[in-house]
Amino acid sequence: MELDFETCRKAATSRDSRFDGVFVTAVKSTRIYCRPSCPAITPRPENVTFLPTAAAAQREGYRACLRCRPDAAPGSPDWDVRGDVVGRAMRLIADGVVDRDGVPGLADRLGYTERHLHRMLTAEVGAGPLALARAQRAQTARVLIETTGLGLAEIAFAAGFGSVRQFNDTIREIYGRTPSQLRDRRSLPQQDEGVVPVRLPYRAPLHAESLLSFLRDRAVTGIDGLDADGYHRNLRLPHGTGRATLVPRDGHVAATLHLADVRDLAPAVARCRRLFDLDADPVAVDAVLGADPALAPMVLKEEGVRVPRAVDGFEIAVRAVVGQQISVAAARTVLRKLITADAGLFPTAEELLTLPDEAFAMPESRRRTLRGLAAAVAAGELDLDGGGDRDETVGRFKALPGIGDWTAQYVAMRALGDPDAFLPTDLGVLRGARAAGLPDTPKTLAAHAERWRPWRSYATIRLWRMQ
């Protein structure tokens, strides 16, 4: 990743929080790295270098600033926008694939050799997959040290370290303190076992009401829901189950995670961030959409609208198929019947294949489509969780019987995280376009929407809100 020194220096000098997570400022004289927005005294230009990731700074021997916590910054928006192998690798590493399957497992998911993958990541983000996973491990460990009463040895293995010694050495190297010294920095609140409170930072602004209303309207009893305490979502995680309560606040989303196994902290955080689209750059998105006179009033009125994404790509695909040509309320009724076999968790592809016909309150053709989808996912022919190439995944998805362009684009937007998906034939989109004074036929609207690239997914959400 090319970082222009002057651009980075100006961002760091002005303490521009929009660049948090895009790069880190490494101070040669103190051997400490910081966020661009760190409130500490700005170092002299000759004493700084700018690196693309915390892992790159750690690789060069810098320690994390304990004041601004650069390891806890929002992720770079580049990984949301990019569908190439580096972007896919970064999303999979955040979901804990390296900790669970090692670098060989990551390389296999991506279809590249370990050596070539290491070379690409080092060139782009300044560190290989092991170093990136190590940085994430350290961040997970720090959260557990400072927010739970778990023993330090338990935390070491929960965070993914191979030994207590490796854990101690890594924490000391990255934070300049031992694990016990990090814990001494604050008194721990009383928490039930498996409960981990986490702050999920984002780039302002965040239009929380649009996110929450979208998810509320599509909530399925037993899976998710919104009440006065926040948005609640059940999670199926690599080592067990979990439940997240998410409450948007100024500058962060307050997350309370209930985990059956604390080893699932990193993937739970990654999936909650993905669900709320917290790594987006709303200023960049709104600048493009706001340049269209038809969208400018709604952009000014509602800054920072995000795309509600997914904690489970297969679930979104099922929701999309179920929602074909029926209302949102009717789709919720159908979905409730699908989850009765395992209340509280959405069925996996394998589980859906075992459900009787009576569980599918839909036409036979749509039931066949769902079973075909489940069979493709269960066989590993279709990766809907962001690890596959987006264009290739959409192509494979559309090749399934009963899958049209509307369904494919909806899945691309929510499950695959494509920021530029568009649904010009959607009735709600067309109604919103008409209300905004835009062309309101699929062909003319699609042509007009070319000016919204690469953020047409965000335009789709805005048009839905206009109908």
Coordinates of C-alpha atoms in Angstrom, one line a residue:
M1 CA 0.0 0.0 0.0
E2 CA 1.5 3.3 -1.1
L3 CA 1.3 6.0 1.7
D4 CA 2.1 9.6 0.7
F5 CA 4.2 11.1 3.4
E6 CA 2.8 14.6 3.2
T7 CA -0.8 13.5 3.1
C8 CA -0.3 11.3 6.1
R9 CA 1.6 14.0 8.0
K10 CA -1.2 16.5 7.4
A11 CA -3.8 14.0 8.6
A12 CA -1.7 13.2 11.7
T13 CA -1.0 16.9 12.4
S14 CA -4.7 17.8 12.2
R15 CA -5.5 14.7 14.3
D16 CA -8.1 13.6 11.6
S17 CA -9.9 10.6 13.0
R18 CA -11.1 9.7 9.5
F19 CA -7.7 8.2 8.9
D20 CA -7.7 6.0 12.0
G21 CA -7.3 2.4 10.8
V22 CA -6.0 3.6 7.4
F23 CA -2.5 4.0 8.6
V24 CA -0.5 4.3 11.8
T25 CA 2.1 6.9 12.8
A26 CA 5.3 5.2 14.0
V27 CA 7.6 7.5 16.1
K28 CA 11.3 6.5 15.6
S29 CA 12.6 8.3 18.7
T30 CA 10.1 6.6 21.2
R31 CA 9.5 3.4 19.2
I32 CA 5.8 3.8 19.7
Y33 CA 3.1 3.8 17.1
C34 CA -0.2 5.8 17.3
R35 CA -3.5 6.5 15.5
P36 CA -3.4 9.6 13.3
S37 CA -5.9 11.2 15.8
C38 CA -3.7 10.6 18.9
P39 CA -3.8 13.6 21.2
A40 CA -0.1 13.3 22.1
I41 CA 2.3 16.0 21.0
T42 CA 2.9 15.8 17.3
P43 CA 6.5 14.4 16.7
R44 CA 8.9 16.2 14.4
P45 CA 8.6 15.0 10.7
E46 CA 12.1 13.5 10.7
N47 CA 11.1 11.3 13.6
V48 CA 8.1 9.6 12.1
T49 CA 7.3 7.0 9.5
F50 CA 3.8 6.0 8.3
L51 CA 2.8 2.3 8.1
P52 CA -0.4 0.7 6.7
T53 CA -1.3 -1.5 9.7
A54 CA -0.6 -2.1 13.3
A55 CA 0.9 -5.4 12.4
A56 CA 3.4 -3.7 10.1
A57 CA 4.5 -1.4 13.0
Q58 CA 4.8 -4.4 15.4
R59 CA 6.8 -6.2 12.8
E60 CA 9.3 -3.3 12.8
G61 CA 9.6 -3.3 16.6
Y62 CA 7.2 -0.5 17.5
R63 CA 5.0 -0.7 20.6
A64 CA 1.3 0.4 20.7
C65 CA 0.5 3.7 22.3
L66 CA -1.5 3.1 25.5
R67 CA -3.2 6.5 25.2
C68 CA -4.8 6.2 21.8
R69 CA -5.0 2.4 21.4
P70 CA -4.2 2.2 17.7
D71 CA -4.8 -1.5 17.7
A72 CA -8.5 -0.8 18.5
A73 CA -9.1 1.7 15.6
P74 CA -11.8 1.0 13.0
G75 CA -10.5 -1.2 10.2
S76 CA -9.4 0.3 6.9
P77 CA -12.4 0.9 4.6
D78 CA -10.2 -0.5 1.8
W79 CA -11.0 -4.0 2.8
D80 CA -14.7 -3.4 2.4
V81 CA -14.4 -1.9 -1.0
R82 CA -11.8 -4.3 -2.4
G83 CA -12.9 -7.7 -3.6
D84 CA -9.4 -8.9 -4.6
V85 CA -7.4 -11.5 -2.8
V86 CA -5.8 -9.0 -0.3
G87 CA -9.2 -7.7 0.7
R88 CA -10.6 -11.2 1.1
A89 CA -7.6 -12.3 3.1
M90 CA -8.0 -9.3 5.5
R91 CA -11.6 -10.2 6.1
L92 CA -10.9 -13.8 6.7
I93 CA -8.0 -13.0 9.1
A94 CA -10.3 -10.7 11.1
D95 CA -12.8 -13.6 11.3
G96 CA -10.1 -15.8 12.9
V97 CA -9.4 -18.2 10.1
V98 CA -5.6 -18.2 10.7
D99 CA -6.1 -19.0 14.4
R100 CA -8.4 -21.9 13.5
D101 CA -6.9 -23.3 10.3
G102 CA -3.5 -21.8 10.2
V103 CA -1.9 -20.1 7.1
P104 CA -2.4 -23.2 5.0
G105 CA -6.2 -23.1 5.7
L106 CA -6.3 -19.4 4.8
A107 CA -4.3 -20.0 1.6
D108 CA -6.6 -22.9 0.7
R109 CA -9.7 -20.7 1.1
L110 CA -8.2 -18.1 -1.2
G111 CA -6.8 -20.5 -3.8
Y112 CA -3.2 -19.3 -3.6
T113 CA 0.1 -20.8 -2.3
E114 CA 1.2 -19.7 1.2
R115 CA 4.3 -18.1 -0.3
H116 CA 2.4 -16.0 -2.8
L117 CA -0.2 -15.0 -0.2
H118 CA 2.6 -13.9 2.2
R119 CA 4.2 -11.9 -0.6
M120 CA 1.0 -10.1 -1.6
L121 CA 0.0 -9.2 2.0
T122 CA 3.5 -8.0 2.9
A123 CA 3.6 -5.8 -0.3
E124 CA 0.1 -4.3 0.4
V125 CA -0.1 -4.1 4.2
G126 CA 3.4 -4.4 5.4
A127 CA 3.0 -7.8 7.2
G128 CA 2.2 -11.4 6.3
P129 CA -0.8 -13.5 7.5
L130 CA 1.0 -14.7 10.7
A131 CA 1.9 -11.2 11.8
L132 CA -1.6 -9.9 11.1
A133 CA -3.1 -12.7 13.1
R134 CA -0.6 -12.1 15.9
A135 CA -1.6 -8.5 16.1
Q136 CA -5.3 -9.4 16.3
R137 CA -4.5 -12.0 18.9
A138 CA -2.8 -9.4 21.1
Q139 CA -5.8 -7.0 20.7
T140 CA -8.2 -9.8 21.7
A141 CA -6.0 -10.7 24.7
R142 CA -5.9 -7.0 25.8
V143 CA -9.7 -6.8 25.7
L144 CA -10.1 -9.9 27.8
I145 CA -7.4 -8.8 30.3
E146 CA -9.1 -5.4 30.8
T147 CA -12.8 -6.4 30.7
T148 CA -13.0 -9.9 32.2
G149 CA -12.0 -11.7 35.4
L150 CA -10.6 -14.7 33.5
G151 CA -7.2 -16.0 34.6
L152 CA -4.3 -14.9 32.5
A153 CA -3.5 -18.4 31.4
E154 CA -7.1 -18.9 30.3
I155 CA -6.9 -15.6 28.3
A156 CA -3.7 -16.8 26.6
F157 CA -5.4 -19.8 25.1
A158 CA -8.7 -18.0 24.5
A159 CA -7.0 -15.4 22.4
G160 CA -5.3 -18.0 20.3
F161 CA -1.8 -18.1 21.7
G162 CA 0.0 -21.5 21.6
S163 CA 1.5 -21.1 25.1
V164 CA 1.5 -18.8 28.1
R165 CA 5.1 -17.8 27.4
Q166 CA 4.2 -16.7 23.9
F167 CA 1.3 -14.7 25.3
N168 CA 3.5 -13.0 27.9
D169 CA 6.2 -12.2 25.4
T170 CA 3.8 -10.8 22.8
I171 CA 1.9 -8.6 25.2
R172 CA 5.1 -7.2 26.7
E173 CA 6.6 -6.6 23.2
I174 CA 3.4 -4.9 21.8
Y175 CA 2.2 -2.9 24.8
G176 CA 5.4 -2.5 26.8
R177 CA 3.7 -4.0 29.9
T178 CA 3.2 -7.5 31.2
P179 CA -0.4 -8.9 31.1
S180 CA -0.7 -8.4 34.9
Q181 CA 0.4 -4.7 34.6
L182 CA -2.3 -4.1 31.9
R183 CA -4.9 -5.5 34.2
D184 CA -3.7 -3.3 37.1
R185 CA -4.6 -0.2 35.0
R186 CA -8.3 -0.4 36.0
S187 CA -10.6 -2.2 38.4
L188 CA -12.7 -4.8 36.7
P189 CA -16.5 -4.6 36.9
Q190 CA -18.3 -7.8 37.9
Q191 CA -19.3 -9.8 34.9
D192 CA -21.0 -13.1 34.4
E193 CA -18.9 -15.9 32.9
G194 CA -18.6 -15.5 29.2
V195 CA -19.8 -11.9 29.1
V196 CA -17.4 -9.5 27.4
P197 CA -18.2 -5.8 27.0
V198 CA -16.5 -4.3 23.9
R199 CA -16.4 -0.8 22.3
L200 CA -16.6 -1.0 18.5
P201 CA -15.3 2.3 17.1
Y202 CA -16.5 3.7 13.8
R203 CA -15.8 6.7 11.5
A204 CA -18.3 9.4 12.1
P205 CA -21.0 10.1 11.2
L206 CA -23.2 7.1 11.8
H207 CA -26.9 7.3 11.1
A208 CA -27.9 4.7 13.7
E209 CA -31.7 5.0 13.1
S210 CA -31.5 3.8 9.5
L211 CA -29.5 0.8 10.6
L212 CA -31.7 -0.2 13.5
S213 CA -35.0 0.4 11.6
F214 CA -33.8 -1.8 8.7
L215 CA -32.9 -4.6 11.1
R216 CA -36.0 -4.2 13.2
D217 CA -38.3 -4.5 10.2
R218 CA -36.6 -7.8 9.2
A219 CA -36.1 -9.2 12.7
V220 CA -37.2 -12.9 13.2
T221 CA -38.4 -13.9 16.6
G222 CA -35.8 -16.1 18.3
I223 CA -32.9 -14.9 16.1
D224 CA -32.7 -11.1 16.5
G225 CA -34.7 -8.1 17.7
L226 CA -34.7 -4.5 18.8
D227 CA -35.9 -3.2 22.2
A228 CA -35.1 -0.4 24.6
D229 CA -31.9 -2.1 25.6
G230 CA -30.5 -2.2 22.1
Y231 CA -30.3 -4.6 19.1
H232 CA -30.0 -8.2 20.1
R233 CA -28.6 -10.8 17.7
N234 CA -27.9 -14.6 18.3
L235 CA -24.6 -15.8 16.8
R236 CA -23.4 -19.1 15.5
L237 CA -19.6 -19.0 16.1
P238 CA -16.7 -21.3 15.3
H239 CA -16.5 -22.8 18.9
G240 CA -20.0 -22.4 20.1
T241 CA -23.0 -20.0 20.3
G242 CA -23.2 -16.4 21.3
R243 CA -25.5 -13.4 21.6
A244 CA -24.6 -9.8 21.0
T245 CA -26.4 -6.7 22.3
L246 CA -25.4 -3.6 20.2
V247 CA -26.1 0.0 21.3
P248 CA -24.9 2.9 19.0
R249 CA -23.2 5.6 21.0
D250 CA -21.1 8.7 20.2
G251 CA -18.0 7.5 18.4
H252 CA -18.5 3.8 19.1
V253 CA -21.1 1.0 19.3
A254 CA -21.3 -0.5 22.8
A255 CA -21.3 -4.3 22.4
T256 CA -22.1 -6.8 25.1
L257 CA -21.1 -10.2 23.9
H258 CA -22.4 -13.4 25.7
L259 CA -20.1 -16.2 24.5
A260 CA -20.3 -19.9 25.2
D261 CA -16.5 -20.0 24.5
V262 CA -14.4 -16.9 24.8
R263 CA -12.1 -18.1 22.0
D264 CA -14.9 -16.7 19.8
L265 CA -14.3 -13.1 20.8
A266 CA -12.4 -12.1 17.7
P267 CA -14.9 -13.6 15.2
A268 CA -17.9 -12.2 17.2
V269 CA -16.4 -8.7 17.0
A270 CA -15.6 -9.1 13.3
R271 CA -19.2 -10.2 12.6
C272 CA -20.8 -7.4 14.6
R273 CA -18.6 -4.8 12.9
R274 CA -19.6 -6.3 9.5
L275 CA -23.3 -6.3 10.4
F276 CA -23.3 -2.6 11.3
D277 CA -20.8 -1.7 8.5
L278 CA -18.6 0.0 11.0
D279 CA -15.4 0.1 8.8
A280 CA -17.1 2.2 6.1
D281 CA -15.9 5.7 5.2
P282 CA -19.2 7.7 5.3
V283 CA -17.5 10.9 4.3
A284 CA -16.3 9.4 1.0
V285 CA -19.7 7.7 0.4
D286 CA -21.7 10.8 1.1
A287 CA -19.4 13.0 -1.0
V288 CA -20.2 10.9 -4.1
L289 CA -23.9 10.5 -3.5
G290 CA -24.3 14.1 -2.3
A291 CA -22.9 15.4 -5.6
D292 CA -26.2 14.2 -7.3
P293 CA -28.7 17.0 -6.9
A294 CA -31.5 14.4 -6.5
L295 CA -29.8 12.7 -3.6
A296 CA -28.2 15.8 -2.0
P297 CA -31.1 16.7 0.3
M298 CA -31.4 13.3 1.8
V299 CA -27.6 13.0 2.3
L300 CA -27.6 16.3 4.1
K301 CA -30.6 15.2 6.2
E302 CA -29.2 11.8 7.1
E303 CA -25.4 11.7 7.1
G304 CA -23.6 8.5 7.5
V305 CA -26.2 6.0 6.3
R306 CA -24.7 2.5 6.4
V307 CA -25.5 -0.8 4.6
P308 CA -26.8 -3.4 7.1
R309 CA -24.8 -6.4 6.3
A310 CA -24.6 -9.9 7.8
V311 CA -23.2 -12.2 10.5
D312 CA -24.0 -15.2 8.3
G313 CA -23.9 -15.1 4.5
F314 CA -26.0 -18.3 4.0
E315 CA -28.8 -16.8 6.2
I316 CA -28.9 -13.6 4.0
A317 CA -29.1 -15.8 0.9
V318 CA -32.0 -17.7 2.4
R319 CA -33.7 -14.5 3.4
A320 CA -33.3 -13.2 -0.2
V321 CA -34.8 -16.3 -1.8
V322 CA -37.7 -16.3 0.7
G323 CA -38.3 -12.6 0.1
Q324 CA -38.7 -13.0 -3.7
Q325 CA -42.0 -11.3 -4.7
I326 CA -43.5 -11.1 -1.2
S327 CA -43.5 -8.4 1.5
V328 CA -41.0 -8.1 4.3
A329 CA -43.7 -9.0 6.9
A330 CA -44.7 -12.1 4.9
A331 CA -41.0 -13.2 4.6
R332 CA -40.6 -12.9 8.4
T333 CA -43.5 -15.3 8.9
V334 CA -42.0 -17.8 6.5
L335 CA -38.6 -17.6 8.1
R336 CA -40.0 -18.2 11.6
K337 CA -41.1 -21.7 10.4
L338 CA -37.7 -22.5 9.2
I339 CA -36.0 -21.9 12.5
T340 CA -38.4 -24.0 14.7
A341 CA -36.1 -27.0 14.4
D342 CA -33.3 -25.2 16.3
A343 CA -34.9 -22.3 18.1
G344 CA -32.5 -19.4 18.6
L345 CA -30.2 -20.2 15.7
F346 CA -30.7 -19.9 12.0
P347 CA -30.3 -23.3 10.4
T348 CA -27.0 -24.2 8.7
A349 CA -27.1 -25.4 5.1
E350 CA -26.8 -29.0 6.3
E351 CA -29.7 -28.5 8.8
L352 CA -31.9 -26.9 6.2
L353 CA -31.5 -29.9 3.9
T354 CA -32.9 -32.1 6.6
L355 CA -36.1 -30.0 7.2
P356 CA -39.4 -31.6 6.0
D357 CA -41.5 -30.0 3.3
E358 CA -43.9 -28.7 6.0
A359 CA -41.2 -26.3 7.2
F360 CA -41.2 -24.5 3.9
A361 CA -44.3 -22.3 3.7
M362 CA -43.7 -21.4 0.1
P363 CA -44.3 -22.6 -3.5
E364 CA -42.6 -25.8 -4.5
S365 CA -40.3 -24.0 -6.9
R366 CA -38.9 -21.8 -4.2
R367 CA -38.4 -24.8 -1.9
R368 CA -36.3 -26.4 -4.6
T369 CA -34.3 -23.2 -4.9
L370 CA -33.6 -23.2 -1.2
R371 CA -32.5 -26.8 -1.2
G372 CA -30.3 -26.3 -4.2
L373 CA -28.7 -23.3 -2.5
A374 CA -28.2 -25.3 0.7
A375 CA -26.7 -28.2 -1.2
A376 CA -24.2 -25.9 -3.0
V377 CA -23.1 -24.3 0.3
A378 CA -22.9 -27.6 2.2
A379 CA -20.7 -29.0 -0.6
G380 CA -18.3 -26.1 -0.5
E381 CA -19.2 -25.0 -4.0
L382 CA -20.5 -21.6 -2.8
D383 CA -18.8 -19.4 -0.2
L384 CA -21.2 -16.7 1.0
D385 CA -19.1 -15.3 3.9
G386 CA -16.8 -13.0 2.0
G387 CA -13.9 -15.4 1.4
G388 CA -14.5 -15.9 -2.2
D389 CA -14.1 -13.7 -5.2
R390 CA -17.2 -11.5 -5.4
D391 CA -17.8 -11.7 -9.2
E392 CA -17.2 -15.5 -9.2
T393 CA -19.5 -16.0 -6.2
V394 CA -22.3 -14.0 -7.8
G395 CA -21.9 -15.9 -11.0
R396 CA -22.1 -19.3 -9.2
F397 CA -25.1 -18.1 -7.2
K398 CA -27.0 -16.9 -10.3
A399 CA -26.3 -20.3 -12.0
L400 CA -28.5 -22.0 -9.4
P401 CA -32.1 -22.6 -10.5
G402 CA -34.5 -19.9 -9.3
I403 CA -31.8 -17.3 -8.7
G404 CA -32.2 -14.1 -10.6
D405 CA -30.3 -10.8 -10.7
W406 CA -32.4 -9.2 -7.9
T407 CA -31.6 -12.0 -5.5
A408 CA -27.9 -12.1 -6.5
Q409 CA -27.4 -8.3 -6.1
Y410 CA -29.2 -8.4 -2.7
V411 CA -26.8 -11.1 -1.5
A412 CA -23.8 -9.3 -3.0
M413 CA -24.8 -6.1 -1.1
R414 CA -25.5 -7.7 2.3
A415 CA -23.6 -11.0 2.5
L416 CA -20.6 -10.4 0.3
G417 CA -20.2 -6.7 1.4
D418 CA -20.1 -5.3 -2.2
P419 CA -20.4 -1.5 -1.8
D420 CA -21.5 -1.2 -5.4
A421 CA -24.4 -3.6 -5.8
F422 CA -27.6 -2.2 -7.2
L423 CA -31.2 -3.4 -7.6
P424 CA -32.9 -1.3 -10.3
T425 CA -35.9 -3.6 -10.7
D426 CA -36.7 -3.5 -6.9
L427 CA -40.1 -2.0 -6.3
G428 CA -39.0 -0.1 -3.2
V429 CA -36.0 1.3 -5.1
L430 CA -38.2 2.4 -7.9
R431 CA -40.7 4.1 -5.5
G432 CA -37.8 5.8 -3.8
A433 CA -36.4 7.0 -7.1
R434 CA -39.8 8.4 -8.0
A435 CA -40.1 10.2 -4.7
A436 CA -36.6 11.7 -5.2
G437 CA -37.4 12.9 -8.7
L438 CA -35.1 10.3 -10.3
P439 CA -35.8 8.2 -13.4
D440 CA -38.2 5.5 -12.3
T441 CA -37.9 2.7 -14.8
P442 CA -35.2 0.0 -14.3
K443 CA -33.3 0.8 -17.4
T444 CA -33.2 4.6 -17.0
L445 CA -32.5 4.3 -13.3
A446 CA -29.6 1.9 -13.8
A447 CA -28.1 4.3 -16.3
H448 CA -28.5 7.3 -13.9
A449 CA -27.0 5.2 -11.1
E450 CA -23.6 4.9 -12.9
R451 CA -22.7 8.3 -11.4
W452 CA -23.0 6.7 -7.9
R453 CA -20.3 4.2 -8.4
P454 CA -18.6 2.7 -6.4
W455 CA -21.3 3.3 -3.7
R456 CA -24.5 2.1 -5.3
S457 CA -25.3 -0.2 -2.3
Y458 CA -25.5 2.9 -0.1
A459 CA -27.7 4.6 -2.7
T460 CA -30.0 1.6 -2.6
I461 CA -30.5 1.9 1.2
R462 CA -31.2 5.6 0.8
L463 CA -33.8 5.0 -1.9
W464 CA -35.5 2.4 0.2
R465 CA -35.8 5.0 2.9
M466 CA -37.4 7.4 0.5
Q467 CA -40.3 5.2 -0.6

